[in-house]
Short mmCIF file of C-alpha atoms and ligand atoms in Angstrom, two decimals:
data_model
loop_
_atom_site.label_atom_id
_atom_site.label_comp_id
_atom_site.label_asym_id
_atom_site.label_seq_id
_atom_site.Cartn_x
_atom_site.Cartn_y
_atom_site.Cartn_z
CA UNK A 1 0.00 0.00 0.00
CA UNK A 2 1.42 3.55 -1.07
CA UNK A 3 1.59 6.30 1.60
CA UNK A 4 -1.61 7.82 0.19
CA UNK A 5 -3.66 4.89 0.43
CA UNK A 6 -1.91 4.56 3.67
CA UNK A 7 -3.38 7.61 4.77
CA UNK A 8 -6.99 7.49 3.17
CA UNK A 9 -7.55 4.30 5.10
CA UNK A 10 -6.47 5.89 8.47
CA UNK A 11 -8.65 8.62 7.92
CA UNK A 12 -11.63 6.33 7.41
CA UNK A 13 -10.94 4.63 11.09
CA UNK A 14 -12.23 7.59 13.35
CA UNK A 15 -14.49 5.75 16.04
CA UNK A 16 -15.68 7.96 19.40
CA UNK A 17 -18.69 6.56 21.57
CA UNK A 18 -19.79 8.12 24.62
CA UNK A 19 -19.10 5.33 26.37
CA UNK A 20 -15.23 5.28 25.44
CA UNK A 21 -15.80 8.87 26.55
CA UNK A 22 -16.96 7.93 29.98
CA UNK A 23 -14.01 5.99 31.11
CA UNK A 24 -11.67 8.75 30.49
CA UNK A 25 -12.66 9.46 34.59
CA UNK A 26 -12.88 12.60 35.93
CA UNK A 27 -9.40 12.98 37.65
CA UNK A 28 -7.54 13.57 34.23
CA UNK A 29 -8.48 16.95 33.64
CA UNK A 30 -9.66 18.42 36.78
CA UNK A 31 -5.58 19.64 36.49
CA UNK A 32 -5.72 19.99 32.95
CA UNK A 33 -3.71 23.24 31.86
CA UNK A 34 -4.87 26.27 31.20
CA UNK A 35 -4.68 25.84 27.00
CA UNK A 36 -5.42 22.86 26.66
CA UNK A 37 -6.86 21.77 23.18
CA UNK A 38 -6.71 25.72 22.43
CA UNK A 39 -5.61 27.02 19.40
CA UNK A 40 -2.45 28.43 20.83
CA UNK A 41 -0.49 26.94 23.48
CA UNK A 42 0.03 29.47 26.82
CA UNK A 43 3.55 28.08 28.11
CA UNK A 44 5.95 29.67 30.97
CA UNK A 45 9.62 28.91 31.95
CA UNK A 46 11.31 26.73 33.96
CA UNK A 47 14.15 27.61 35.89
CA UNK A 48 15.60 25.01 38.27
CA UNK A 49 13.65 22.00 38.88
CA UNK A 50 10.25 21.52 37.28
CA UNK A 51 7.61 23.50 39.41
CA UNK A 52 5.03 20.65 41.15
CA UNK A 53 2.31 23.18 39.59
CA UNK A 54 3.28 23.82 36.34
CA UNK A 55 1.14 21.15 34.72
CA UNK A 56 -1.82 22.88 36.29
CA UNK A 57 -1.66 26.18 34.67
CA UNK A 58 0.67 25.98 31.40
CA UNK A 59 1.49 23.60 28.19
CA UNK A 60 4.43 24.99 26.69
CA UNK A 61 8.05 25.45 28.17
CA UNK A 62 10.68 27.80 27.58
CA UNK A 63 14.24 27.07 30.08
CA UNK A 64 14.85 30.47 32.10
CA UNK A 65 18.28 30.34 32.22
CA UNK A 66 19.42 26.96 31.70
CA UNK A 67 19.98 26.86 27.95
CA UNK A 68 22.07 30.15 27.73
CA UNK A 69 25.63 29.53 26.93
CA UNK A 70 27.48 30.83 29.80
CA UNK A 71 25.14 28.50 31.62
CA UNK A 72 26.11 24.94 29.23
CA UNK A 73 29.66 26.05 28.72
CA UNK A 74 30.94 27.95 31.65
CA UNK A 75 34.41 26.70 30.76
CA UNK A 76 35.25 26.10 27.23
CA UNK A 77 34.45 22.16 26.14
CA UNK A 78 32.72 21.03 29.01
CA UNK A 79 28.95 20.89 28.25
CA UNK A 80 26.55 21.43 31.34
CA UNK A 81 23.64 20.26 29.99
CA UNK A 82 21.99 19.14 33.49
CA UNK A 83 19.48 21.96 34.28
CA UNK A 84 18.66 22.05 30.29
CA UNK A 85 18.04 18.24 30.59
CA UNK A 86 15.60 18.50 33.05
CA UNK A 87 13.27 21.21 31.73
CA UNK A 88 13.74 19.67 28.48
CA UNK A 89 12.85 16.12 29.73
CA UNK A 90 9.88 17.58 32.02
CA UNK A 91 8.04 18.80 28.51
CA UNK A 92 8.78 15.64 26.85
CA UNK A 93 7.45 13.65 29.45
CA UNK A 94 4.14 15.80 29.96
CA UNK A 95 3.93 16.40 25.77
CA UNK A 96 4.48 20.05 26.00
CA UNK A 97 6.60 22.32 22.99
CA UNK A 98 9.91 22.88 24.33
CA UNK A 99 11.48 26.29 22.82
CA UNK A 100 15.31 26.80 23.64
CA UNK A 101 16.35 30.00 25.28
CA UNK A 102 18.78 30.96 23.31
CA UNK A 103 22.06 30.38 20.71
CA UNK A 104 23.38 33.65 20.11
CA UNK A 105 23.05 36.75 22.47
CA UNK A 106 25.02 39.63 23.75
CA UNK A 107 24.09 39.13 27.50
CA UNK A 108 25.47 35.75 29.30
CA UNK A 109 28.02 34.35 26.78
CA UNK A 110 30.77 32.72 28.59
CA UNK A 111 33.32 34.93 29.19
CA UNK A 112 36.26 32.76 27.58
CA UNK A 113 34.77 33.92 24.01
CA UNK A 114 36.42 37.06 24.23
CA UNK A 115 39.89 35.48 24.27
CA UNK A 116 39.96 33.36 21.18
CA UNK A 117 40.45 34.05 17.47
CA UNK A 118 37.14 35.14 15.06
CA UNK A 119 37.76 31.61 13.17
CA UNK A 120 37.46 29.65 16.75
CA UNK A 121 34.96 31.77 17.99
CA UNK A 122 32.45 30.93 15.18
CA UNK A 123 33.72 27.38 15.45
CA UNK A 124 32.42 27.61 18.83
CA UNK A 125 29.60 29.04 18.32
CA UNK A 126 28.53 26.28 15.43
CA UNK A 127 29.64 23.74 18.60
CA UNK A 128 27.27 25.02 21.14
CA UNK A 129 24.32 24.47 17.91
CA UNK A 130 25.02 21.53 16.90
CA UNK A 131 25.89 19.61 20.23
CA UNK A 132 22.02 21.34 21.30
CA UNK A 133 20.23 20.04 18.60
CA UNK A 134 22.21 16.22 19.15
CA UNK A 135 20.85 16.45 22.56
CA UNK A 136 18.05 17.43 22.26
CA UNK A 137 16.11 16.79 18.72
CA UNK A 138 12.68 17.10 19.44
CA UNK A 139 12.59 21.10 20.36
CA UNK A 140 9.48 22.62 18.76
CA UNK A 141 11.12 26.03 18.98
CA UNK A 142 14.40 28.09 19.43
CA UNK A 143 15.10 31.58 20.08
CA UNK A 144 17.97 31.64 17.34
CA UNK A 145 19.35 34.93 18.01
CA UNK A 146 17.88 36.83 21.13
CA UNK A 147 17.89 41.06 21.07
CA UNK A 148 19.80 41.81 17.48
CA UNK A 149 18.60 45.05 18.61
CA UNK A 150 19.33 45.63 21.88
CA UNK A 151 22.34 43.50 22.82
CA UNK A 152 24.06 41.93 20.09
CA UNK A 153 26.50 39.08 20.54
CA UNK A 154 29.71 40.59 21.16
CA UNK A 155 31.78 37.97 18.89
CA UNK A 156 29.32 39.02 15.67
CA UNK A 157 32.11 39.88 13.39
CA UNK A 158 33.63 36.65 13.05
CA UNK A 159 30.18 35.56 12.22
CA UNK A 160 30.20 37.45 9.17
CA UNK A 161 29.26 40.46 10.58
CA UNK A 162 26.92 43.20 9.12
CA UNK A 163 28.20 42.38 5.77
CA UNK A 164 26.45 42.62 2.72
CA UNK A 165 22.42 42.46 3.94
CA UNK A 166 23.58 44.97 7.03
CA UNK A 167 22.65 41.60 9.05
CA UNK A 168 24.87 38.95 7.98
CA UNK A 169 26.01 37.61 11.43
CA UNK A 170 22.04 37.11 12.10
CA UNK A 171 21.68 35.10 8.45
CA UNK A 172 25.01 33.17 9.00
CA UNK A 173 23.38 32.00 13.18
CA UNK A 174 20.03 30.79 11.35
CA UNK A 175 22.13 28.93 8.46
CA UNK A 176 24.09 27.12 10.84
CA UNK A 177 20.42 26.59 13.60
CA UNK A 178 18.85 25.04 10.40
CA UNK A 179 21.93 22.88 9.20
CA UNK A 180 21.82 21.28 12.58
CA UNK A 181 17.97 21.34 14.35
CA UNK A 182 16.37 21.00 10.75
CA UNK A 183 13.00 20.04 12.62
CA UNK A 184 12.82 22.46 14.79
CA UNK A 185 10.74 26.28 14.19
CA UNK A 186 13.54 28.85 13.83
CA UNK A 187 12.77 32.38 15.87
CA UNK A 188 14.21 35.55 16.36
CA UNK A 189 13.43 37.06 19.76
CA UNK A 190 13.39 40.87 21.10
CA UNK A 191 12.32 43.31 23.38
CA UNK A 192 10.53 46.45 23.71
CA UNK A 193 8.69 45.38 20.29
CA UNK A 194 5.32 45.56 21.44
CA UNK A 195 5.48 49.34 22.50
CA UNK A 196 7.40 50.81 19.67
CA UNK A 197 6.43 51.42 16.10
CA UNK A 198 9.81 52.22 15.55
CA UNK A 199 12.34 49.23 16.70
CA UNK A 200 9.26 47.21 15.05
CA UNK A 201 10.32 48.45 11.92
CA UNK A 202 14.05 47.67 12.41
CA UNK A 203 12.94 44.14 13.94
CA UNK A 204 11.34 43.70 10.33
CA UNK A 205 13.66 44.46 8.17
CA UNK A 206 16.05 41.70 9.94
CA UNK A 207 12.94 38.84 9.83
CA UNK A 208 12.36 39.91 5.87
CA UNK A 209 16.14 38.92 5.22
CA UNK A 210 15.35 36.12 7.10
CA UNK A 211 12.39 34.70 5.32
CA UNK A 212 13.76 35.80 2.39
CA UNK A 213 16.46 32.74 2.77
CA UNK A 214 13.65 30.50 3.97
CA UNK A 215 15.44 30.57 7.71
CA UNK A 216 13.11 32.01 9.91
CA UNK A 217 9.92 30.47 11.08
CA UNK A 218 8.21 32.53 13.45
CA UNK A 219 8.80 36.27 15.40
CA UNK A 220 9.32 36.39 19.49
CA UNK A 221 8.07 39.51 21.12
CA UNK A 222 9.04 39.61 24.62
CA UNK A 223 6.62 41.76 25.77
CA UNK A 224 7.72 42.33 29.73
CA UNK A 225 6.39 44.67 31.95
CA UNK A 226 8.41 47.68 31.03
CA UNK A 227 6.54 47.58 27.93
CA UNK A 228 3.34 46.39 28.49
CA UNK A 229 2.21 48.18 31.94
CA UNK A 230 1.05 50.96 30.60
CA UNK A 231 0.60 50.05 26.88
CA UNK A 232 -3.02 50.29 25.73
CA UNK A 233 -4.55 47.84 24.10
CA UNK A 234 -5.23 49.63 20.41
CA UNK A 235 -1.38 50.02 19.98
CA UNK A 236 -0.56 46.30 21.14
CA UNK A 237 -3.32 45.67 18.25
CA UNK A 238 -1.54 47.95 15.55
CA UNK A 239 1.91 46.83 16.55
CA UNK A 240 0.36 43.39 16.11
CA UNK A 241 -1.05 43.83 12.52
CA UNK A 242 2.08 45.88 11.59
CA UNK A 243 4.19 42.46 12.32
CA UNK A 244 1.56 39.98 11.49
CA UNK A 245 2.48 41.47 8.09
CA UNK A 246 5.73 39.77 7.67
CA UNK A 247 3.45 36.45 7.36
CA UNK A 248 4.87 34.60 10.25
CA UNK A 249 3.46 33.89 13.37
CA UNK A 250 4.02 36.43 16.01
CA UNK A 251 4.86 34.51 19.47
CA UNK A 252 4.58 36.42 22.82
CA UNK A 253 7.19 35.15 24.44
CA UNK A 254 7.97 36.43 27.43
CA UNK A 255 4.98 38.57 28.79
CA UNK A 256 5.07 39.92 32.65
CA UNK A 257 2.93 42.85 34.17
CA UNK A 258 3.62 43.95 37.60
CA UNK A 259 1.39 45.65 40.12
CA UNK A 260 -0.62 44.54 43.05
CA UNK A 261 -3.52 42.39 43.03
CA UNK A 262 -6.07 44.84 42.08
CA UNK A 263 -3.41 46.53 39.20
CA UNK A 264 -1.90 43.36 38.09
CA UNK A 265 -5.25 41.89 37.68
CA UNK A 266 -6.27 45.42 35.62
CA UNK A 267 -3.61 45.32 33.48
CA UNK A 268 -4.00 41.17 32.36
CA UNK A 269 -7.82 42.46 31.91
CA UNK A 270 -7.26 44.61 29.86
CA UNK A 271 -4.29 43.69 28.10
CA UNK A 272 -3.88 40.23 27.67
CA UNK A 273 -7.26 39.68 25.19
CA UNK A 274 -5.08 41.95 22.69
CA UNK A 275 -2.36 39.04 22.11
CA UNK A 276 -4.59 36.20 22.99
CA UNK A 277 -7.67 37.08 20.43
CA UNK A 278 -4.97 38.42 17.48
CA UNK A 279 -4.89 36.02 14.91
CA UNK A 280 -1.04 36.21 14.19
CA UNK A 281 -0.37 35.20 17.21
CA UNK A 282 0.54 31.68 18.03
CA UNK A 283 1.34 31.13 21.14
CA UNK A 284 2.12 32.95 24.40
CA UNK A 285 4.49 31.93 26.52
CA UNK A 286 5.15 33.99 30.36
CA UNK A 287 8.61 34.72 32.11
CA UNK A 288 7.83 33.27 35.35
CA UNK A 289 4.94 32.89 37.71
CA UNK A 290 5.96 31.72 40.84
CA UNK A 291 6.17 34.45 43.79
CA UNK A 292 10.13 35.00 44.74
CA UNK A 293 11.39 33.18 41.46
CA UNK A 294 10.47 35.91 39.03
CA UNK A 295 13.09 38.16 38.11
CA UNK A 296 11.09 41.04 38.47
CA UNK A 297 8.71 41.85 42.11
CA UNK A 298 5.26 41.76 41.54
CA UNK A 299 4.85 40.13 38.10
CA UNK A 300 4.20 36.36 40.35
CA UNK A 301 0.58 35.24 39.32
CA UNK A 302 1.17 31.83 41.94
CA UNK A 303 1.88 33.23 46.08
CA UNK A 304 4.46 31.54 48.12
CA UNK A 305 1.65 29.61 49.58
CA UNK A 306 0.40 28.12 46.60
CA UNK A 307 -3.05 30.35 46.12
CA UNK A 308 -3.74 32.54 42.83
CA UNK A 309 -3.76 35.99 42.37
CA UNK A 310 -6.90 37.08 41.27
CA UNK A 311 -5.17 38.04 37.82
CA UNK A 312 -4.28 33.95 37.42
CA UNK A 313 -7.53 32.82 38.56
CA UNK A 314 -9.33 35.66 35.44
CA UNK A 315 -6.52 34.40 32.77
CA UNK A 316 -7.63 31.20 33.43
CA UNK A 317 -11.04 31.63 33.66
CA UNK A 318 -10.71 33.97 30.51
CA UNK A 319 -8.60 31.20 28.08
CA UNK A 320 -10.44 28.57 29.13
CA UNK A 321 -13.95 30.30 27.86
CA UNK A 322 -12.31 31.93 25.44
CA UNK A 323 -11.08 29.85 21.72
CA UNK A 324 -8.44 32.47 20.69
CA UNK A 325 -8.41 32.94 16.76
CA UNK A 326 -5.23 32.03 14.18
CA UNK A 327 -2.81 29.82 15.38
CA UNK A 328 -2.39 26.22 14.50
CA UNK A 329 -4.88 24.50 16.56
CA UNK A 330 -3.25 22.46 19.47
CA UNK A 331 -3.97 18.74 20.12
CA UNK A 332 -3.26 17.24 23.20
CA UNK A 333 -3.12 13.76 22.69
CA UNK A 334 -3.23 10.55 25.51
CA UNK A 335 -1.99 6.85 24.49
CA UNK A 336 -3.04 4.67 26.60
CA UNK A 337 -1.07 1.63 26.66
CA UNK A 338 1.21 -1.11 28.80
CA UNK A 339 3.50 -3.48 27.34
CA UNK A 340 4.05 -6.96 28.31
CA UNK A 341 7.66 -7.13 30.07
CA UNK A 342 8.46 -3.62 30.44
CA UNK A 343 10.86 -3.18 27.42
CA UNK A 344 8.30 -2.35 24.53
CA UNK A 345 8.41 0.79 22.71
CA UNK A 346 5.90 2.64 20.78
CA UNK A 347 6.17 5.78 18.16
CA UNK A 348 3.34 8.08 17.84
CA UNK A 349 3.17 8.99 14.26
CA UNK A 350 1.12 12.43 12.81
CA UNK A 351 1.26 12.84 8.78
CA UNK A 352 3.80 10.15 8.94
CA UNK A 353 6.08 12.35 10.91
CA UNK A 354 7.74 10.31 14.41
CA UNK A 355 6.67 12.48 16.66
CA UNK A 356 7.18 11.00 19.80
CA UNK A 357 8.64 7.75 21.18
CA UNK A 358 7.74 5.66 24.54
CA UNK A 359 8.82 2.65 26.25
CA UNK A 360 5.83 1.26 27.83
CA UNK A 361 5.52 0.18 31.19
CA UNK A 362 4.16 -3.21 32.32
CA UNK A 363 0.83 -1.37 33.88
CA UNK A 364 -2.01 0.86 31.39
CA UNK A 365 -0.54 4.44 31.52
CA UNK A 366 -1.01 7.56 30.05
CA UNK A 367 1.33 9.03 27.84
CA UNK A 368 0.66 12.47 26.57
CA UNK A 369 1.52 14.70 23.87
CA UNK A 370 0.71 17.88 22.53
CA UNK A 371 0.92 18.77 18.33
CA UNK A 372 -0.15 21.16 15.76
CA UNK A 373 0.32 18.60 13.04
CA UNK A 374 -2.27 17.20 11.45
CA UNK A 375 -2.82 14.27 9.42
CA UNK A 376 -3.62 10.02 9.83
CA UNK A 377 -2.55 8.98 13.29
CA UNK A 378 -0.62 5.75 13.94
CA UNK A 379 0.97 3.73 17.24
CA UNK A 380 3.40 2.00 16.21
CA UNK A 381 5.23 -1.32 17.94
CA UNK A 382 8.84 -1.23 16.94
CA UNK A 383 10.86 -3.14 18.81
CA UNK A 384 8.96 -6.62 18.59
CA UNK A 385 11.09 -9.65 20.09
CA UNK A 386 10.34 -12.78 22.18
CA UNK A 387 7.97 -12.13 25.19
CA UNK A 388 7.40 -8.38 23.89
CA UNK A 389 3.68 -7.67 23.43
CA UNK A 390 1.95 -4.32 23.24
CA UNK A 391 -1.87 -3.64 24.48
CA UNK A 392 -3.08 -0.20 23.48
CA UNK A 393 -6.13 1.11 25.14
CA UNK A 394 -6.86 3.96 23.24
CA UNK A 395 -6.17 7.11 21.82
CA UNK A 396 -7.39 10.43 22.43
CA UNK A 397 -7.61 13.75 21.03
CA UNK A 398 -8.63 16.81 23.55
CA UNK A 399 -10.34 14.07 25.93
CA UNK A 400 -12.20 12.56 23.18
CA UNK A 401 -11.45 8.81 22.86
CA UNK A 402 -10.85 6.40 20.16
CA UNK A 403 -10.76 3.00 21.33
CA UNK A 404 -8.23 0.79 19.81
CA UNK A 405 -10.18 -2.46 19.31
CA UNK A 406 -12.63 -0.46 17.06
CA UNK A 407 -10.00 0.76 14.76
CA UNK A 408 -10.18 -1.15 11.76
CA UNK A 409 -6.33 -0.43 10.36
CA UNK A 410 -4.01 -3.07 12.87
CA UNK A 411 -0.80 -4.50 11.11
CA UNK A 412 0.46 -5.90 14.43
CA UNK A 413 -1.91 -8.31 15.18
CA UNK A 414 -1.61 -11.77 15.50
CA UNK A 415 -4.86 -13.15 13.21
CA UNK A 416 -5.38 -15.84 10.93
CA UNK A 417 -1.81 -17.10 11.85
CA UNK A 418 -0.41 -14.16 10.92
CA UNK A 419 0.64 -10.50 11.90
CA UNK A 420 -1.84 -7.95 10.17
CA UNK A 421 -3.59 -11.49 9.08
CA UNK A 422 -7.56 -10.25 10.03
CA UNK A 423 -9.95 -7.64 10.43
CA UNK A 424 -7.70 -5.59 12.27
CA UNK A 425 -9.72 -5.14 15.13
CA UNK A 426 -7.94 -5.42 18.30
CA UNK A 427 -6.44 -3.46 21.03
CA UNK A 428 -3.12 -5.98 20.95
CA UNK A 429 0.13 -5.49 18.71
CA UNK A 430 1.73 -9.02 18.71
CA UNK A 431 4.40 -7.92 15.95
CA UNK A 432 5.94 -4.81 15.11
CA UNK A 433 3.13 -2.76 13.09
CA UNK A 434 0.95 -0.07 13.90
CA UNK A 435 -2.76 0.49 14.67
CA UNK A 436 -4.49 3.91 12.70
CA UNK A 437 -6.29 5.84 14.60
CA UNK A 438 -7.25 8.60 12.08
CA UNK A 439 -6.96 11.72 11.30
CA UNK A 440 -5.79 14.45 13.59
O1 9MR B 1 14.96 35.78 33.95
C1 9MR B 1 16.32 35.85 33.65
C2 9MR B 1 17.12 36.22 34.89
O2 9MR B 1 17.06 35.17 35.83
C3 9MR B 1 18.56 36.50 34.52
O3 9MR B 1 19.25 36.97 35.65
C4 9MR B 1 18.60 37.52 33.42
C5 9MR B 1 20.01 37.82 33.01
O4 9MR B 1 20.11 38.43 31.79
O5 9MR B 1 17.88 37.02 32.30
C6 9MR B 1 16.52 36.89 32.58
O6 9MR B 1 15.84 36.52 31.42
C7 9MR B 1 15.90 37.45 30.34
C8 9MR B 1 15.79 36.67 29.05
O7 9MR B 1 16.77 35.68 28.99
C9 9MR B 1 15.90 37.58 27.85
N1 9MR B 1 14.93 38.62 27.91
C10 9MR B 1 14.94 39.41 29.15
C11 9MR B 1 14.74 38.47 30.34
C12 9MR B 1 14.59 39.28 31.62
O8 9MR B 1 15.75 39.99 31.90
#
């Protein structure tokens, strides 16, 4: 069977009763986060260890410091990947977009740059990339180059500096992030965007060169409280528009306001629908939200104690009734499966892409992802040997459940004395093959 027959058949095998719905339980998404199955995914950083909360309230993750290089390389050659590792493997685990903070930037490079030679310090730089993207291939996002504007890496002429599009070095850091993280959505980050029709118009002029070479995938807007306090909501809508123009999707990616309760909660009232409801952008990701671990006072949305502030308890309440508009819509996805002695592994497969792999455990689990793709959905059983056998429950898409004994598409069942030999009905993969369970 060709790939599209492949995928016509999947997208036949869509089954969802209301009685698969009802054993989904009710614990699962009492602590659902705050975007789920929304169009755009609401995300905030990590810092040190994973937050016990942070599954409550957000579904995308951004490292605060840990993936800045003076914090991997401190000394030259020896990678600290540790605290990257963990935020990293906390968003795999939970299915969240992971977007690395940052290659190249003017504030915390490791101070040994300085010393070397322009040929070994872009040698260095095109280490840092590539060992990142070995590590770690399945980031969603990167902040290529973070502030052009504002604080420009200090070692940018031996990246080709200004050259002959005025931005070379900037062209020459999104080659090299392309060469090496091919998979992942390339972004340029900045500040004090939001508030300024003017540095929005320099910010665009470096994102046009950009697309112009097909290397840039999407545009970060910080957004922190400096700029947004006091920013009405008409000019975050024009400055909006005014980038939205560039055709690529705008992502908020570091939004604070400050105040207390009653002003905080003010400003997210009356700010936040401006970025949420505008249709270029994608996602929105904030710089902290934990009282004492922000780096600014009085932006914390979570108190010491573990209670809201009221302007946590209205975003949620708002994004939860509230669909956004643009974006590519966000699926958060559940297989629920357990293999047979603990060693099995599955891939989850969207428009034939690999999106995410799992060795089962010996018990029914849920593992969890969250995608934008679209396209015929697969589990597949990869690793068959002897005594390996995989039992998938289901599969579901925002909560609602497809059952995998009523999927119709199973090569990796044992029937008619052979693997894929019958109807395909089953929720067991004997073999290595996949069960379809349509379109996402
Ligand atoms: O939140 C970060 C803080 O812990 C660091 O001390 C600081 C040092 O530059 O960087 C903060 O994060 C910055 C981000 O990386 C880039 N945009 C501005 C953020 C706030 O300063």
């Amino acid at each position: 069977m060709n790939t599209s027959h492949l995928f016509k058949a999947l997208g036949r095998a869509v089954v969802c009763t209301s009685a698969a719905l009802g054993m989904l339980g009710s614990g699962g998404l009492a602590h659902a986060q705050i975007a789920v199955g929304k169009t755009k995914f609401l995300g905030n950083i990590i810092a040190g260890n994973p937050p016990g909360n942070f599954s409550m309230y957000w579904n995308q993750v951004s490292p605060e410091n840990a993936g800045k290089w003076d914090a991997v390389e401190p000394v030259r050659d020896q990678m600290n990947w540790g605290q990257l590792d963990a935020a990293y493997n906390y968003a795999r685990s939970n299915g969240f977009p992971f977007k690395q903070h940052t290659f190249v930037w003017g504030s915390q490079e490791p101070k040994w740059i300085g010393g070397l030679s322009a040929q070994q310090q872009a040698h260095e730089v095109e280490d840092f990339i590539r060992q990142y993207c070995q590590r770690y291939p399945q980031t969603q996002y990167i902040d290529v180059v973070n502030e052009p504007l504002h604080q420009p890496a200090s070692y940018r002429e031996a990246l080709g500096g200004a050259g002959s599009t005025g931005w070379d070095w900037i062209v020459w850091s999104f080659q090299k992030a392309r060469q090496h993280c091919p998979t992942a959505k390339l972004l340029i980050n900045e500040y004090g965007i939001i508030n300024d029709a003017n540095a929005l118009n320099r910010y665009k002029v470096i994102v046009d060169i950009l697309k112009s070479r097909g290397l840039i995938d999407g545009v970060g807007i910080q957004s922190h409280y400096f700029s947004m306090d006091n920013l009405a909501p008409a000019t975050i809508k024009q400055n909006l528009d005014s980038l939205a123009q560039t055709g690529l999707p705008i992502y908020v990616s570091e939004l604070d306001m400050t105040g207390d309760d009653a002003t905080q909660l003010a400003r997210y009232q009356q700010k936040f629908p401006a970025l949420w409801t505008h249709p270029g952008v994608a996602g929105v990701t904030l710089w902290g939200y934990i009282e004492g671990q922000t780096w600014v006072a009085n932006s914390h949305l979570v108190r010491r104690d573990g209670s809201e502030r009221p302007a946590l308890t209205w975003l949620g309440n708002y994004v939860r009734s509230n669909p956004g508009s643009g974006g590519a819509a966000n699926k958060s996805i559940v297989v629920r499966a357990r293999g047979t002695s603990g060693q099995e592994r599955v891939t989850l497969r969207v428009g034939g892409t690999a999106v995410q792999t799992w060795t089962l455990g010996k018990t029914m689990t849920n593992y969890t992802f969250t995608t934008t793709l679209s396209g015929g959905s697969t589990v597949e059983f990869t690793n068959d040997a002897t005594g390996r056998d995989v039992q998938v429950d289901y599969l579901s898409v925002n909560g609602s459940v497809r059952q995998a004994e009523s999927q119709t598409y199973n090569t990796g069942v044992y029937q008619n004395g052979r693997c894929g030999g019958g109807s395909g009905r089953s929720d067991w993969l004997h073999c290595n093959g996949a069960i379809g369970f349509g379109d996402l």
